[in-house]
Amino acid sequence: MKSGSNLERVLEEGYFAVTAELGPPKGGSAEFIRRKAEVLRNCCDAINVTDNQTAVVRMCSLAACGILKEIGLDPVMQMVCRDRNRIAMQSDILGAVALGVQNLLCLSGDHQKFGNHPTSKNVYDLDSMQLIRMVRDMRDQRTFLSGDKVTSEVPLFIGAAANPYADPFEFRVARLAMKVEAGADFIQTQGVFDVKKFAQWMQMVRDQGLDEKVYILAGLIPIKSIGMARYMQKYVSGLSVPDEIVKRMEQAKDAKEEGVKICVETIEQLRDIPGVRGVHIMAVAWEEIVPVIAEEAKLLPRPIV
Amino acid sequence: MIIAEQKPLDEIKSMIADYQKVLILGCGTCVTICFAGGEKEVGTLASALRMATKLDGQNKEFVEATVQRQCEYEFNEEVAELVQEADVVISLACGIGVQTMNEQFPGKLTLPGLNTTFLGQPVEQGVWDERCQACGDCVLYLTGGVCPISRCAKSLLHGPCGGSQNGKCEVDPETDCAWHLIYDRLKALGRLDLMTKLRPAKDWSKARHGGTRRIVREDLKLQEVAPRA
């Protein structure tokens, strides 16, 4: 066991894992975090807390994860390279360990151009690959990046992202292999709409035996409206939304219902792909739909491990 | 070379509001080549300022001059007299030229007429692209000759990130994804092995983050001649 987090134990015991995303508020309300967390409590194994996603300032992931620990949940703390140098990152990682956080997802981070402070300076002292390696060394060698000794254990289950839809496609699996080599224990992918392309990517993942070395959780983004489908198809780079999905949303009588249906069908298809060990549901500002999706996709009840 | 562009006329006008006689001083090196601060641009700016200030009912005087290289004292000596006669100097050199002038003529204020923007290359007539950030620790030998420090929006050492789409960067659809360029280049050279190696954290102390940089070449320094016994 790397950290013995609930997520790690669920995966280790061979269950099909479910994680869900929680976006902190643009304010300092702990109650907000608790309220959203209660919605997700019984329908997932761990809760990802985003780190100023899309470069919009929100409550920090570290504090929100601490609140989740207080109420007995298993947070996945997301950490991006955009806003912190190696000093702040290592310091925050120790703080997270002190609060009992056991999962850390290492990301590059959305460029600040997309956020609400586009004139800010970015950091990128490290990139996501180097962050993964740094955390692994803190955990396994008990050393900081400088070589100095860490005076406690750093039990973290290390996560990384993968995007099967970014270019160049043929390099994506090679980059995943590098993340595994750097020290990733689990992967949460970009939202899957184009299952065919995802299956093709998974075939390449299996060809390299990577599915045996890392737990892969396929990402899902429930679509709430026609506008959201169109927006994601047109403007969100790194996402691939097939025309068929947009058409289904357009023709639906009840858009939300159709969004849930698409999500549930996608989960069913993903479960059939060898090497997919779970799903990561990113219901941005729509957390209340996660229990519905989990129920309809027959992912409940969640195992107690 | 150093690429720069002229500041907006209104900004320059407001900088010289309190001065009567203004020397506009161009530079014959990088900024001449990138059409920002050479002899021609000095003339254009002087005309524009003459017109604009006259319309404002002011009677300012603008003197024009250009030196070969404003970042070296010996070239600026040629205009020492013009500098003395002026109330203020607007430099159309890069930020290095502006600072050289302020150091060399401490009794006179030299103002920046340009925004120094980057180290780059003309890619077509009228278009310049950034190519180098002077990070002090060149990685071009690992990346097929394409710089990810200056050309990747996140300066990644392991790209391309998830925002690379159709060879373009998510930050600007007009900008090539540097890591896609690196991939194509290394693939063509049969050296993709360079791209799949993990690279240690970069030593940013060699970049500006280590404080102002200085190079000392003992072999080039003028030796003090020992006094004769």
PDB file of C-alpha atoms in Angstrom, chain A residues 157-260:
ATOM      1  CA  PHE A 157      -1.329   7.665  -3.437  1.00  0.00           C
ATOM      2  CA  ILE A 158      -0.079   9.569  -6.476  1.00  0.00           C
ATOM      3  CA  GLY A 159      -2.371  10.473  -9.338  1.00  0.00           C
ATOM      4  CA  ALA A 160      -1.783  11.994 -12.745  1.00  0.00           C
ATOM      5  CA  ALA A 161      -3.910  13.046 -15.688  1.00  0.00           C
ATOM      6  CA  ALA A 162      -3.963  11.732 -19.218  1.00  0.00           C
ATOM      7  CA  ASN A 163      -5.757  13.114 -22.224  1.00  0.00           C
ATOM      8  CA  PRO A 164      -6.379  10.616 -25.030  1.00  0.00           C
ATOM      9  CA  TYR A 165      -7.825  13.413 -27.173  1.00  0.00           C
ATOM     10  CA  ALA A 166      -4.868  15.774 -27.242  1.00  0.00           C
ATOM     11  CA  ASP A 167      -2.343  15.774 -30.048  1.00  0.00           C
ATOM     12  CA  PRO A 168      -0.160  14.193 -31.259  1.00  0.00           C
ATOM     13  CA  PHE A 169      -2.382  11.160 -30.584  1.00  0.00           C
ATOM     14  CA  GLU A 170       0.376   8.632 -31.208  1.00  0.00           C
ATOM     15  CA  PHE A 171       2.532  10.234 -28.511  1.00  0.00           C
ATOM     16  CA  ARG A 172      -0.162  10.196 -25.810  1.00  0.00           C
ATOM     17  CA  VAL A 173       0.547   6.687 -24.583  1.00  0.00           C
ATOM     18  CA  ALA A 174       4.300   7.349 -24.546  1.00  0.00           C
ATOM     19  CA  ARG A 175       3.607  10.353 -22.321  1.00  0.00           C
ATOM     20  CA  LEU A 176       1.423   8.214 -20.066  1.00  0.00           C
ATOM     21  CA  ALA A 177       4.302   5.736 -19.797  1.00  0.00           C
ATOM     22  CA  MET A 178       6.546   8.584 -18.671  1.00  0.00           C
ATOM     23  CA  LYS A 179       4.066   9.535 -15.945  1.00  0.00           C
ATOM     24  CA  VAL A 180       4.042   5.927 -14.764  1.00  0.00           C
ATOM     25  CA  GLU A 181       7.835   5.884 -14.787  1.00  0.00           C
ATOM     26  CA  ALA A 182       7.860   9.166 -12.865  1.00  0.00           C
ATOM     27  CA  GLY A 183       5.747   7.544 -10.159  1.00  0.00           C
ATOM     28  CA  ALA A 184       2.018   7.785 -10.895  1.00  0.00           C
ATOM     29  CA  ASP A 185      -0.116   5.153  -9.142  1.00  0.00           C
ATOM     30  CA  PHE A 186      -3.419   6.097 -10.719  1.00  0.00           C
ATOM     31  CA  ILE A 187      -4.620   8.046 -13.733  1.00  0.00           C
ATOM     32  CA  GLN A 188      -7.754  10.122 -14.180  1.00  0.00           C
ATOM     33  CA  THR A 189      -8.402  10.888 -17.820  1.00  0.00           C
ATOM     34  CA  GLN A 190      -9.956  13.809 -19.617  1.00  0.00           C
ATOM     35  CA  GLY A 191     -13.735  13.513 -20.045  1.00  0.00           C
ATOM     36  CA  VAL A 192     -14.685  10.746 -22.474  1.00  0.00           C
ATOM     37  CA  PHE A 193     -17.394  11.333 -25.079  1.00  0.00           C
ATOM     38  CA  ASP A 194     -15.727   9.686 -28.030  1.00  0.00           C
ATOM     39  CA  VAL A 195     -15.602   6.118 -26.699  1.00  0.00           C
ATOM     40  CA  LYS A 196     -14.210   4.735 -29.942  1.00  0.00           C
ATOM     41  CA  LYS A 197     -11.095   6.862 -29.769  1.00  0.00           C
ATOM     42  CA  PHE A 198     -10.743   6.133 -26.064  1.00  0.00           C
ATOM     43  CA  ALA A 199     -10.902   2.394 -26.763  1.00  0.00           C
ATOM     44  CA  GLN A 200      -8.214   2.818 -29.383  1.00  0.00           C
ATOM     45  CA  TRP A 201      -6.050   4.628 -26.829  1.00  0.00           C
ATOM     46  CA  MET A 202      -6.689   1.892 -24.244  1.00  0.00           C
ATOM     47  CA  GLN A 203      -5.613  -0.707 -26.790  1.00  0.00           C
ATOM     48  CA  MET A 204      -2.283   1.122 -27.093  1.00  0.00           C
ATOM     49  CA  VAL A 205      -2.104   1.351 -23.280  1.00  0.00           C
ATOM     50  CA  ARG A 206      -2.586  -2.420 -22.990  1.00  0.00           C
ATOM     51  CA  ASP A 207      -0.119  -3.112 -25.797  1.00  0.00           C
ATOM     52  CA  GLN A 208       2.517  -1.488 -23.604  1.00  0.00           C
ATOM     53  CA  GLY A 209       1.308  -3.270 -20.486  1.00  0.00           C
ATOM     54  CA  LEU A 210       0.607   0.020 -18.768  1.00  0.00           C
ATOM     55  CA  ASP A 211      -2.812  -1.097 -17.518  1.00  0.00           C
ATOM     56  CA  GLU A 212      -0.929  -3.535 -15.275  1.00  0.00           C
ATOM     57  CA  LYS A 213       1.253  -0.801 -13.830  1.00  0.00           C
ATOM     58  CA  VAL A 214      -1.258   1.953 -13.143  1.00  0.00           C
ATOM     59  CA  TYR A 215      -4.952   2.179 -12.268  1.00  0.00           C
ATOM     60  CA  ILE A 216      -6.797   3.990 -15.037  1.00  0.00           C
ATOM     61  CA  LEU A 217     -10.008   5.829 -14.204  1.00  0.00           C
ATOM     62  CA  ALA A 218     -11.886   7.155 -17.214  1.00  0.00           C
ATOM     63  CA  GLY A 219     -13.164  10.704 -16.900  1.00  0.00           C
ATOM     64  CA  LEU A 220     -16.801  11.657 -17.469  1.00  0.00           C
ATOM     65  CA  ILE A 221     -18.428  15.050 -17.779  1.00  0.00           C
ATOM     66  CA  PRO A 222     -22.244  14.926 -17.470  1.00  0.00           C
ATOM     67  CA  ILE A 223     -23.790  17.360 -19.945  1.00  0.00           C
ATOM     68  CA  LYS A 224     -26.374  19.640 -18.403  1.00  0.00           C
ATOM     69  CA  SER A 225     -27.634  21.526 -21.457  1.00  0.00           C
ATOM     70  CA  ILE A 226     -27.436  21.856 -25.234  1.00  0.00           C
ATOM     71  CA  GLY A 227     -25.411  25.018 -24.788  1.00  0.00           C
ATOM     72  CA  MET A 228     -22.848  23.163 -22.709  1.00  0.00           C
ATOM     73  CA  ALA A 229     -22.526  20.437 -25.351  1.00  0.00           C
ATOM     74  CA  ARG A 230     -22.012  22.983 -28.106  1.00  0.00           C
ATOM     75  CA  TYR A 231     -19.569  25.006 -26.010  1.00  0.00           C
ATOM     76  CA  MET A 232     -17.460  21.978 -25.126  1.00  0.00           C
ATOM     77  CA  GLN A 233     -17.402  20.824 -28.730  1.00  0.00           C
ATOM     78  CA  LYS A 234     -16.350  24.182 -30.051  1.00  0.00           C
ATOM     79  CA  TYR A 235     -14.255  25.918 -27.433  1.00  0.00           C
ATOM     80  CA  VAL A 236     -12.730  23.494 -24.938  1.00  0.00           C
ATOM     81  CA  SER A 237      -9.466  22.305 -26.390  1.00  0.00           C
ATOM     82  CA  GLY A 238      -8.436  18.862 -25.316  1.00  0.00           C
ATOM     83  CA  LEU A 239     -12.035  17.659 -25.450  1.00  0.00           C
ATOM     84  CA  SER A 240     -13.580  15.672 -28.266  1.00  0.00           C
ATOM     85  CA  VAL A 241     -17.367  15.826 -28.376  1.00  0.00           C
ATOM     86  CA  PRO A 242     -18.761  13.902 -31.375  1.00  0.00           C
ATOM     87  CA  ASP A 243     -21.546  15.493 -33.458  1.00  0.00           C
ATOM     88  CA  GLU A 244     -23.793  12.612 -32.481  1.00  0.00           C
ATOM     89  CA  ILE A 245     -23.707  13.665 -28.819  1.00  0.00           C
ATOM     90  CA  VAL A 246     -24.567  17.265 -29.686  1.00  0.00           C
ATOM     91  CA  LYS A 247     -27.400  16.035 -31.925  1.00  0.00           C
ATOM     92  CA  ARG A 248     -28.803  13.834 -29.164  1.00  0.00           C
ATOM     93  CA  MET A 249     -28.796  16.798 -26.801  1.00  0.00           C
ATOM     94  CA  GLU A 250     -30.509  18.992 -29.406  1.00  0.00           C
ATOM     95  CA  GLN A 251     -33.254  16.477 -30.079  1.00  0.00           C
ATOM     96  CA  ALA A 252     -33.900  15.596 -26.456  1.00  0.00           C
ATOM     97  CA  LYS A 253     -37.156  16.688 -24.781  1.00  0.00           C
ATOM     98  CA  ASP A 254     -35.385  16.942 -21.443  1.00  0.00           C
ATOM     99  CA  ALA A 255     -31.752  17.962 -21.887  1.00  0.00           C
ATOM    100  CA  LYS A 256     -30.654  17.089 -18.352  1.00  0.00           C
ATOM    101  CA  GLU A 257     -32.231  13.664 -18.584  1.00  0.00           C
ATOM    102  CA  GLU A 258     -30.511  13.044 -21.905  1.00  0.00           C
ATOM    103  CA  GLY A 259     -27.195  14.207 -20.416  1.00  0.00           C
ATOM    104  CA  VAL A 260     -27.553  11.637 -17.648  1.00  0.00           C
TER     105      VAL A 260
END
